[in-house]
Amino acid sequence: MQPIGIFDSGYGGLSVMKEIVKSLPEYNFIYLGDNARAPYGSRDFDSVFEYTWQAVQWFFEQGCPLVILACNTASAKALRTIQQKKLVGKFASKRVLGVIRPTSEVIGNYSSTGHVGVLGTTGTVQSQSYLLEIQKFFPHLVVSQEACPMWVPLVENGEADSEGAGYFIKENLDNILAADGKIDTLLLACTHYPLLEPRIRAYIPTAVKIVSQGAIVAQSLVDYLERHPEIASRCTKMGGREFFTTGDINDFDTHGSSFFGHPIRSKKAHLP
Ligand code: DGL
């Protein structure tokens, strides 16, 4: 089997995988959540790089020719080094893609005012990756960023619907909308955040759009496989889906199902 690998620090990437399997149902997919070490958002560069590279090698051992980092933090802190320094020698035929570039390529199309807000983890925001990437495609777009360090822990701990979560969600939204009153588009630049979308909606004006990455990344993968038939032909197309976590499999099955939209049966994975 040569499935496409989908990686996230925890459950968030399942919100991307959900859209990818809708667009590419015939492909085999294997998901890995590094729940035992999540969240990544507040970790230093070296740790995120090391953990992500360990996960990518695990996918290669499972036979994956292509791995999607469905995690903004890992895409921001590890993708470029993996692509430029690690995919050489015995890994030269492997491909690893992220979520920041495909999102940056289209985000400007959603805004009428030309002002967008990017909500992400501390790691993603500090990396400035979105500012740099969006600039390439929409040089006139005004981009504000807000780090929301509490949001992933709230989601990972099943507190997304709690009263307490509302305090932190509102605080970050108030900050970003105060920073630029012309923002009409908020990008959820963390794959965990779509689970908070109904809560986010309640604290922002109805005119402000919320953009999630799942469908954007799925379309970009469809395009990539069309442009790269040599990679597409190496991927197994038998509709298989497998789920692995470095954390507790029962927790993963319970929480993960709400991200994926279908029941999940996971297995344990061991990273070094
Ligand atoms: N889903 C990851 C992202 O998109 C969450 C990062 C974390 O573990 O903090 O950034």
Coordinates of C-alpha atoms and ligand atoms in Angstrom, one line a residue:
M1 CA 0.0 0.0 0.0
Q2 CA 1.2 3.5 -0.8
P3 CA -1.3 5.8 1.0
I4 CA -1.1 9.6 1.1
G5 CA -0.1 10.6 4.6
I6 CA -1.8 13.4 6.6
F7 CA -0.2 14.8 9.7
D8 CA -1.1 17.1 12.5
S9 CA 0.0 17.6 16.1
G10 CA -3.4 16.3 17.2
Y11 CA -7.0 16.2 15.9
G12 CA -6.9 19.4 13.8
G13 CA -5.7 17.8 10.6
L14 CA -8.8 15.6 10.6
S15 CA -10.8 18.8 9.6
V16 CA -8.6 19.0 6.5
M17 CA -8.7 15.2 5.9
K18 CA -12.5 15.3 6.0
E19 CA -12.4 17.7 2.9
I20 CA -9.6 15.9 1.2
V21 CA -11.4 12.5 1.2
K22 CA -14.5 14.2 -0.1
S23 CA -12.5 15.5 -3.1
L24 CA -10.3 12.4 -3.6
P25 CA -12.4 9.5 -2.3
E26 CA -10.6 6.8 -4.4
Y27 CA -7.2 7.5 -2.8
N28 CA -5.9 5.6 0.3
F29 CA -5.1 7.9 3.3
I30 CA -3.3 7.4 6.5
Y31 CA -3.6 9.9 9.3
L32 CA -1.2 10.5 12.2
G33 CA -1.9 12.8 15.2
D34 CA 1.0 13.4 17.6
N35 CA -1.5 13.9 20.4
A36 CA 1.0 12.7 23.0
R37 CA 3.1 15.8 22.3
A38 CA 0.4 18.3 21.3
P39 CA 0.1 21.3 21.3
Y40 CA 3.0 22.2 19.1
G41 CA 2.0 25.9 18.9
S42 CA 3.9 27.0 22.0
R43 CA 7.0 24.8 21.3
D44 CA 10.3 26.1 20.1
F45 CA 11.4 25.8 16.5
D46 CA 13.8 22.9 17.0
S47 CA 11.2 20.8 18.9
V48 CA 8.5 21.3 16.2
F49 CA 11.1 20.5 13.5
E50 CA 12.3 17.4 15.2
Y51 CA 8.8 16.0 16.0
T52 CA 7.6 16.8 12.5
W53 CA 10.5 15.2 10.8
Q54 CA 10.1 12.1 13.0
A55 CA 6.5 11.9 11.9
V56 CA 7.3 12.3 8.2
Q57 CA 9.8 9.5 8.4
W58 CA 7.1 7.3 10.1
F59 CA 4.9 8.0 7.1
F60 CA 7.7 7.0 4.7
E61 CA 8.1 3.7 6.6
Q62 CA 4.4 3.1 6.1
G63 CA 5.0 3.5 2.3
C64 CA 3.6 7.0 1.7
P65 CA 5.0 8.7 -1.4
L66 CA 3.4 12.0 -0.4
V67 CA 2.7 13.5 3.0
I68 CA 0.6 16.6 3.8
L69 CA 1.4 18.6 6.9
A70 CA -2.2 19.5 7.8
C71 CA -0.8 21.6 10.6
N72 CA 0.1 25.3 10.2
T73 CA 2.6 25.2 13.0
A74 CA 4.5 22.3 11.5
S75 CA 4.2 23.9 8.0
A76 CA 5.6 27.2 9.3
K77 CA 8.4 25.7 11.3
A78 CA 9.5 22.5 9.6
L79 CA 8.3 22.2 6.0
R80 CA 10.9 24.3 4.2
T81 CA 13.8 22.6 5.9
I82 CA 12.4 19.2 5.3
Q83 CA 11.8 20.0 1.6
Q84 CA 15.2 21.6 1.1
K85 CA 17.5 19.5 3.3
K86 CA 15.8 16.1 4.1
L87 CA 14.2 15.0 0.8
V88 CA 17.6 13.9 -0.6
G89 CA 19.3 10.6 -1.0
K90 CA 17.0 7.7 -0.1
F91 CA 14.1 10.2 0.4
A92 CA 14.6 12.0 -2.9
S93 CA 11.5 10.5 -4.5
K94 CA 9.2 11.5 -1.6
R95 CA 7.1 14.7 -1.4
V96 CA 6.0 16.7 1.6
L97 CA 3.5 19.6 1.2
G98 CA 2.0 22.0 3.7
V99 CA -1.1 24.2 4.2
I100 CA 0.3 27.8 4.3
R101 CA 1.1 28.2 0.6
P102 CA -2.2 26.9 -0.8
T103 CA -4.1 29.1 1.7
S104 CA -2.0 32.2 0.9
E105 CA -2.6 31.7 -2.8
V106 CA -6.3 32.3 -2.5
I107 CA -7.0 34.2 0.8
G108 CA -7.1 37.7 -1.0
N109 CA -10.0 36.5 -3.2
Y110 CA -12.3 36.4 -0.1
S111 CA -11.9 40.0 0.9
S112 CA -13.7 43.0 -0.5
T113 CA -12.0 45.6 1.7
G114 CA -8.5 44.2 1.1
H115 CA -8.0 43.8 4.9
V116 CA -7.8 40.3 6.4
G117 CA -7.0 38.9 9.8
V118 CA -5.0 35.7 10.4
L119 CA -5.7 33.7 13.6
G120 CA -3.1 31.1 14.5
T121 CA -0.9 29.6 17.1
T122 CA 1.9 31.6 18.7
G123 CA 4.4 29.5 16.5
T124 CA 2.6 30.2 13.3
V125 CA 2.2 34.0 14.0
Q126 CA 5.8 34.5 15.2
S127 CA 7.1 32.7 12.1
Q128 CA 5.6 35.4 10.0
S129 CA 5.0 32.7 7.3
Y130 CA 1.6 34.0 6.4
L131 CA 2.8 37.6 6.0
L132 CA 5.6 36.5 3.7
E133 CA 3.6 34.1 1.6
I134 CA 0.5 36.3 1.2
Q135 CA 2.7 39.2 0.2
K136 CA 3.8 37.1 -2.8
F137 CA 0.3 36.6 -4.2
F138 CA -1.6 39.7 -2.9
P139 CA 1.0 42.4 -2.4
H140 CA -1.6 45.1 -1.5
L141 CA -3.6 43.0 1.0
V142 CA -3.4 44.4 4.5
V143 CA -2.8 41.5 6.9
S144 CA -3.1 41.6 10.7
Q145 CA -2.3 38.6 12.8
E146 CA -3.4 37.4 16.3
A147 CA -1.9 34.5 18.3
C148 CA -4.6 32.6 20.1
P149 CA -2.5 30.3 22.4
M150 CA -5.5 29.1 24.4
W151 CA -7.6 27.9 21.5
V152 CA -5.8 24.6 20.7
P153 CA -5.6 23.4 24.3
L154 CA -9.4 24.2 24.7
V155 CA -10.1 22.1 21.6
E156 CA -7.7 19.2 22.5
N157 CA -9.2 19.0 25.9
G158 CA -12.8 18.9 24.7
E159 CA -13.6 22.3 26.2
A160 CA -14.6 24.0 22.9
D161 CA -18.3 24.4 24.0
S162 CA -17.6 25.4 27.6
E163 CA -18.5 28.8 29.0
G164 CA -14.8 29.5 29.9
A165 CA -13.8 29.0 26.3
G166 CA -15.9 32.0 25.3
Y167 CA -13.7 34.3 27.4
F168 CA -10.6 33.5 25.4
I169 CA -12.2 33.3 22.0
K170 CA -13.8 36.7 22.5
E171 CA -10.6 38.3 23.8
N172 CA -8.6 37.3 20.7
L173 CA -11.3 38.3 18.3
D174 CA -11.8 41.7 20.0
N175 CA -8.0 42.2 19.7
I176 CA -7.7 41.5 16.0
L177 CA -10.8 43.5 15.0
A178 CA -9.6 46.4 17.1
A179 CA -6.2 46.3 15.4
D180 CA -7.9 46.9 12.0
G181 CA -11.5 47.9 11.8
K182 CA -11.6 47.2 8.0
I183 CA -11.1 43.5 8.3
D184 CA -13.8 41.7 6.5
T185 CA -12.2 38.2 6.4
L186 CA -10.8 36.1 9.2
L187 CA -8.6 33.2 8.3
L188 CA -8.6 30.3 10.7
A189 CA -4.9 29.5 10.2
C190 CA -4.9 26.6 12.5
T191 CA -6.5 23.3 11.6
H192 CA -8.0 23.0 15.1
Y193 CA -10.0 26.2 14.8
P194 CA -12.9 25.0 12.5
L195 CA -14.3 23.3 15.6
L196 CA -14.6 26.7 17.3
E197 CA -16.3 28.3 14.3
P198 CA -19.8 28.5 15.8
R199 CA -18.3 30.2 18.9
I200 CA -16.2 32.6 16.7
R201 CA -19.3 33.5 14.7
A202 CA -21.1 34.6 17.8
Y203 CA -18.5 37.3 18.6
I204 CA -17.9 39.0 15.3
P205 CA -20.1 41.1 13.0
T206 CA -22.1 39.2 10.5
A207 CA -20.4 41.0 7.6
V208 CA -17.0 39.4 8.6
K209 CA -16.3 36.1 6.7
I210 CA -14.7 33.2 8.4
V211 CA -12.4 31.1 6.1
S212 CA -11.4 27.6 7.0
Q213 CA -8.6 25.8 5.2
G214 CA -10.0 22.3 4.7
A215 CA -11.7 22.9 1.3
I216 CA -8.8 25.1 0.1
V217 CA -6.1 22.5 0.9
A218 CA -8.3 19.7 -0.7
Q219 CA -8.6 21.6 -4.0
S220 CA -4.9 22.4 -4.0
L221 CA -4.1 18.7 -3.6
V222 CA -6.5 17.8 -6.4
D223 CA -4.6 20.3 -8.6
Y224 CA -1.2 19.0 -7.4
L225 CA -2.0 15.4 -8.3
E226 CA -3.3 16.5 -11.7
R227 CA -0.1 18.5 -12.3
H228 CA 2.1 15.6 -11.0
P229 CA 0.8 12.3 -12.6
E230 CA 4.1 10.7 -11.7
I231 CA 3.2 11.1 -8.0
A232 CA -0.5 10.4 -8.4
S233 CA 0.3 7.1 -10.2
R234 CA 2.4 6.0 -7.1
C235 CA -0.5 6.5 -4.7
T236 CA -2.8 3.5 -3.9
K237 CA -6.4 4.1 -5.0
M238 CA -8.5 1.6 -3.1
G239 CA -10.4 4.1 -0.8
G240 CA -8.6 2.9 2.4
R241 CA -8.5 5.1 5.5
E242 CA -6.3 4.4 8.6
F243 CA -5.9 6.5 11.7
F244 CA -3.0 6.5 14.1
T245 CA -2.2 8.6 17.2
T246 CA 0.7 8.7 19.6
G247 CA -1.7 9.4 22.4
D248 CA -4.7 7.5 23.8
I249 CA -6.6 5.7 21.2
N250 CA -9.9 5.9 23.0
D251 CA -9.6 9.6 23.5
F252 CA -8.7 9.9 19.8
D253 CA -11.7 8.0 18.6
T254 CA -14.0 10.0 20.8
H255 CA -12.7 13.5 20.0
G256 CA -11.5 12.8 16.5
S257 CA -14.9 11.7 15.2
S258 CA -16.2 15.3 15.7
F259 CA -13.4 16.7 13.5
F260 CA -13.7 14.0 10.9
G261 CA -17.5 13.9 10.8
H262 CA -17.5 10.0 10.9
P263 CA -16.7 7.4 13.5
I264 CA -12.9 6.7 13.8
R265 CA -11.1 3.6 15.0
S266 CA -7.5 4.5 15.6
K267 CA -4.3 2.6 16.3
K268 CA -1.3 3.5 18.4
A269 CA 1.8 4.8 16.7
H270 CA 5.2 5.1 18.4
L271 CA 7.5 7.9 17.4
P272 CA 11.1 7.8 18.7
Ligands
DGL1 N1 -3.5 22.2 14.1 C1 -2.3 22.8 14.4 C2 -2.1 24.0 13.5 O1 -2.7 24.1 12.4 C3 -2.3 23.1 15.9 C4 -1.0 23.4 16.4 C5 -0.8 23.0 17.8 O2 -0.6 21.8 18.1 O3 -0.6 23.9 18.6 O4 -1.3 24.9 13.7

